[in-house]
XYZ file of C-alpha atoms in Angstrom:
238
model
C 2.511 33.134 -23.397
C 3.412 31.035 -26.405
C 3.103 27.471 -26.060
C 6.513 26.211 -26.345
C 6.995 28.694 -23.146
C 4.041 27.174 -21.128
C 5.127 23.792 -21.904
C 8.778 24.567 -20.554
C 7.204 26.215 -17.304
C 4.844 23.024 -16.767
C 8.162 21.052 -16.938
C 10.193 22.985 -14.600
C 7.095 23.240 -12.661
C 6.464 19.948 -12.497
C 10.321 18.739 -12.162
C 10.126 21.146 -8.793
C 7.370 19.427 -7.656
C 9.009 16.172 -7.888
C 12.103 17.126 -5.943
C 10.054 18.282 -3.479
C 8.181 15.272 -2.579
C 12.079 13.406 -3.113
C 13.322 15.481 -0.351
C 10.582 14.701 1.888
C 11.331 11.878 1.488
C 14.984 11.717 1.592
C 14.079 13.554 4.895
C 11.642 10.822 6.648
C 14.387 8.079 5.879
C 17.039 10.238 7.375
C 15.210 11.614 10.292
C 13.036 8.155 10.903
C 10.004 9.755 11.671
C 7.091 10.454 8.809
C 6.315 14.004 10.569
C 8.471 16.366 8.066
C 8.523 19.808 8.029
C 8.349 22.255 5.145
C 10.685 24.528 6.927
C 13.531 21.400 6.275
C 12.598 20.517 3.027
C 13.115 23.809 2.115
C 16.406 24.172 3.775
C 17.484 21.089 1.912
C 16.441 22.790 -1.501
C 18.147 25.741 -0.712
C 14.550 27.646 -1.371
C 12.237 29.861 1.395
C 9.500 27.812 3.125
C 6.999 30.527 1.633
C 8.313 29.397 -1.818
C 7.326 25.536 -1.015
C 3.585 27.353 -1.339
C 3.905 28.107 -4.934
C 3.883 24.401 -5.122
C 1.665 22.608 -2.260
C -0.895 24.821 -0.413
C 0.126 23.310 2.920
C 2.201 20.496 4.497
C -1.247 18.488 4.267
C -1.431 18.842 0.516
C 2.199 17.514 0.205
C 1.265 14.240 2.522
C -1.276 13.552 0.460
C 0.573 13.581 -2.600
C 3.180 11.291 -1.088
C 0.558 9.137 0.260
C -1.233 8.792 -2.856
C 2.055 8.119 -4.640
C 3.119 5.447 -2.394
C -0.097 3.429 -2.588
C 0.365 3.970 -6.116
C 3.744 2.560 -6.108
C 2.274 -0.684 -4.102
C -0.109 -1.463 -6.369
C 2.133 -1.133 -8.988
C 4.630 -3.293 -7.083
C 2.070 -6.338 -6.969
C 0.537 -5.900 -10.644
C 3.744 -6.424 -11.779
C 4.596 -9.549 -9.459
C 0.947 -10.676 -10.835
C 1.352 -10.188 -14.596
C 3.193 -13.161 -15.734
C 1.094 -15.892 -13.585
C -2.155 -17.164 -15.364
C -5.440 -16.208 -13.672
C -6.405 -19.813 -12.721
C -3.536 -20.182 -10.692
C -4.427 -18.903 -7.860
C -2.329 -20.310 -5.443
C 0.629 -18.752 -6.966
C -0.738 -15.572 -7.214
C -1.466 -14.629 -3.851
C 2.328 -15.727 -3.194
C 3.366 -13.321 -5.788
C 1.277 -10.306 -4.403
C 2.019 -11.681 -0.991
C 5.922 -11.516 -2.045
C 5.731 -8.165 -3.657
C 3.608 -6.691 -0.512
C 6.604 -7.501 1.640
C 9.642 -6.521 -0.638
C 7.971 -3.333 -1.537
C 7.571 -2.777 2.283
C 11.367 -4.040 2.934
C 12.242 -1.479 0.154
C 10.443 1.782 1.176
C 10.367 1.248 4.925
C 9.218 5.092 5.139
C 6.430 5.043 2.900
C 5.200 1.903 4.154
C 5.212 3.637 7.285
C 3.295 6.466 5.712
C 0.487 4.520 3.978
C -0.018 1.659 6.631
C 1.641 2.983 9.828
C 0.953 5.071 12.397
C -0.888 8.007 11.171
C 1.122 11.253 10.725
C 0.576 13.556 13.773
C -2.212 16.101 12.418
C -2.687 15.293 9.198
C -6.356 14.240 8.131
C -6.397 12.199 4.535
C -9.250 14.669 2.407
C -12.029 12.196 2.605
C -12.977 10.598 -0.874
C -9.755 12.205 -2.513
C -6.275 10.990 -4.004
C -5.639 8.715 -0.907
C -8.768 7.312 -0.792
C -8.545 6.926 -4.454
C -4.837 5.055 -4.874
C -5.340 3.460 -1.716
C -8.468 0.965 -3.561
C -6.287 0.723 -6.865
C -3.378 -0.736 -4.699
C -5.824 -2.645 -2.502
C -7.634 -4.522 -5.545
C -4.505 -6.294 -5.802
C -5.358 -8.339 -3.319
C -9.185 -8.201 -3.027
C -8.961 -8.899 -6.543
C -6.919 -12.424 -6.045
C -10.128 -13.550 -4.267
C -12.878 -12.340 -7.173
C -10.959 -14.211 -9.168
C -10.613 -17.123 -7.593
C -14.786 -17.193 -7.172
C -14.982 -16.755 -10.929
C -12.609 -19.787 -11.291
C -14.766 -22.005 -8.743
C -11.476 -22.240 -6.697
C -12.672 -20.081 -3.894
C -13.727 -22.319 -1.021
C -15.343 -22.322 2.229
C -13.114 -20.286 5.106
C -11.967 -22.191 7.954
C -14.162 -19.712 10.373
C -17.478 -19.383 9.030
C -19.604 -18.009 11.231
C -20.070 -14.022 10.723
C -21.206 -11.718 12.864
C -24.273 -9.368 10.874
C -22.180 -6.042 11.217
C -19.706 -8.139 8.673
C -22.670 -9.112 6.930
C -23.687 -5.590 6.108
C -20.250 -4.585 5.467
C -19.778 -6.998 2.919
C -22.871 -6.168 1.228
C -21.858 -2.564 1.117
C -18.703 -3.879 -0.706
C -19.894 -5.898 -3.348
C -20.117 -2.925 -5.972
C -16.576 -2.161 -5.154
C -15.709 -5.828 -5.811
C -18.020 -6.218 -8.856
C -19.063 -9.599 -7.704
C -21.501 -10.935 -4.891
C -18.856 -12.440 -2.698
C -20.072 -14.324 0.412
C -19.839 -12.289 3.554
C -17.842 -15.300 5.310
C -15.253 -15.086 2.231
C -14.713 -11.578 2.595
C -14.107 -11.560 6.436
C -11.756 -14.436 5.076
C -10.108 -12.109 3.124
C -9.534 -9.345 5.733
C -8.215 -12.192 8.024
C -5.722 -12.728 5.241
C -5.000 -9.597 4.654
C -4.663 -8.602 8.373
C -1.997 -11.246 8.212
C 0.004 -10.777 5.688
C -0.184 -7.083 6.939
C 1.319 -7.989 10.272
C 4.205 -9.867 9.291
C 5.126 -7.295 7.320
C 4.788 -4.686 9.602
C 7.025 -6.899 12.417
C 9.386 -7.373 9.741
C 9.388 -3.558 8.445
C 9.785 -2.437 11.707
C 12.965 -4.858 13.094
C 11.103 -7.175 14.875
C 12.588 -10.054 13.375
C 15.657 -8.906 12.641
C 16.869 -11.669 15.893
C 16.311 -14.583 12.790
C 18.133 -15.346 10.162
C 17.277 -13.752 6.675
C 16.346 -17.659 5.263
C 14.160 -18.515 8.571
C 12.119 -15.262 7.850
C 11.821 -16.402 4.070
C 10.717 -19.789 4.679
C 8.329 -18.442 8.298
C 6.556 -15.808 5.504
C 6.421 -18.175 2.883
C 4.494 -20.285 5.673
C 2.387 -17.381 6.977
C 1.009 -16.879 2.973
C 0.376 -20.486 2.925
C -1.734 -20.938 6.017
C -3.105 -17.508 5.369
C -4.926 -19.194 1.845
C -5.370 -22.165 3.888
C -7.708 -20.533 6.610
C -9.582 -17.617 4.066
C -10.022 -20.326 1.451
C -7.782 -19.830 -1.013
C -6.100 -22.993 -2.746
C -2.498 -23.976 -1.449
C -1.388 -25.567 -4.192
C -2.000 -25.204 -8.226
């Protein structure tokens, strides 16, 4: 095989591969659910389920794929909301991140659902693999708003400081990961925030406010982020 020819067939190979994970897609926002079936997507793509196999070894394979993509697409989400604010503003940042974490949710309700949801009936994430993988890239968004606020000496004591020693040991075991030595009641902090910032979104993903007003849910989230830095530490203001 000549080279120009391999090149063409890793194109159309990888342009299949593509429309495959767009149909599953396409599929979960249609049919609500994050449970699709090769036997549909290949109906869609007027193709054999046994030719889907030429492509993903199993329904598992694709999920992961889509998984890893869509933490992927997260992260990518909040780096960009983060890029033009200056490192020492803090305060800002976390709004930003906070901001993109919810529009990107708004926007991709399904793959939201797939990444942070309720996990997809039988499917087990390969442990220490892609997932695993895009899942800490999109997550050090946010861990990373708190590193850097310790570097800046803008990282103060949490509102709830005492912290239980499985915490303790937890946060020890995390400090590579963070490449800092972050106190154990800062990171518990940070979970808390994250935990809420997390839940809005996921009542708001989900229809659960849908009974306010579009402007009442701007200003309640903008409130949530704000009391969110307030309780983990995090500065309010610039």
């Amino acid at each position: 095989m000549t080279p120009v020819l391999g090149a063409r067939r890793e194109r159309a190979r990888a342009a299949t591969i593509d429309e495959i994970k767009q149909t599953a897609l396409a599929l979960m926002r249609e049919q609500q659910t994050t449970d699709v079936r090769f036997t549909d997507i290949a109906r869609e793509m007027g193709m054999t389920p046994p030719a889907l196999y030429r492509y993903f070894a199993d329904r598992d394979e694709l999920l992961t794929a889509l998984i890893a993509d869509a933490y992927d697409e997260l992260g990518r989400a909040m780096a960009e909301a983060l890029a033009p604010i200056p490192e020492r503003d803090v305060a800002a940042r976390w709004l930003a991140a906070a901001q993109a974490y919810r529009h990107w949710a708004r926007q991709e309700p399904q793959q939201f659902a797939l990444i942070l949801g309720l996990p997809v009936p039988g499917y087990v994430a390969p442990q220490d693999g892609p997932t695993t993988e895009a899942s800490q890239r999109a997550m050090a968004q946010l861990s990373g708003l708190f590193v850097s606020a310790l570097e800046h000496g803008k990282l103060h004591k949490p509102l709830l400081r005492e912290v239980d020693d499985v915490i303790e040991v937890c946060a020890l075991g995390k400090n590579e990961d963070l490449g800092c030595e972050i106190p154990a009641a800062n990171f518990q902090a940070m979970l808390h925030a994250w935990a809420s910032l997390h839940g809005f979104t996921s009542l708001e993903a989900y229809g659960h406010l849908d009974w306010m007003e579009p402007e009442a849910r701007d200003a309640l989230f903008v409130a949530q982020v704000r009391l969110a830095a307030k309780v983990s530490g995090l500065p309010t203001t610039a």
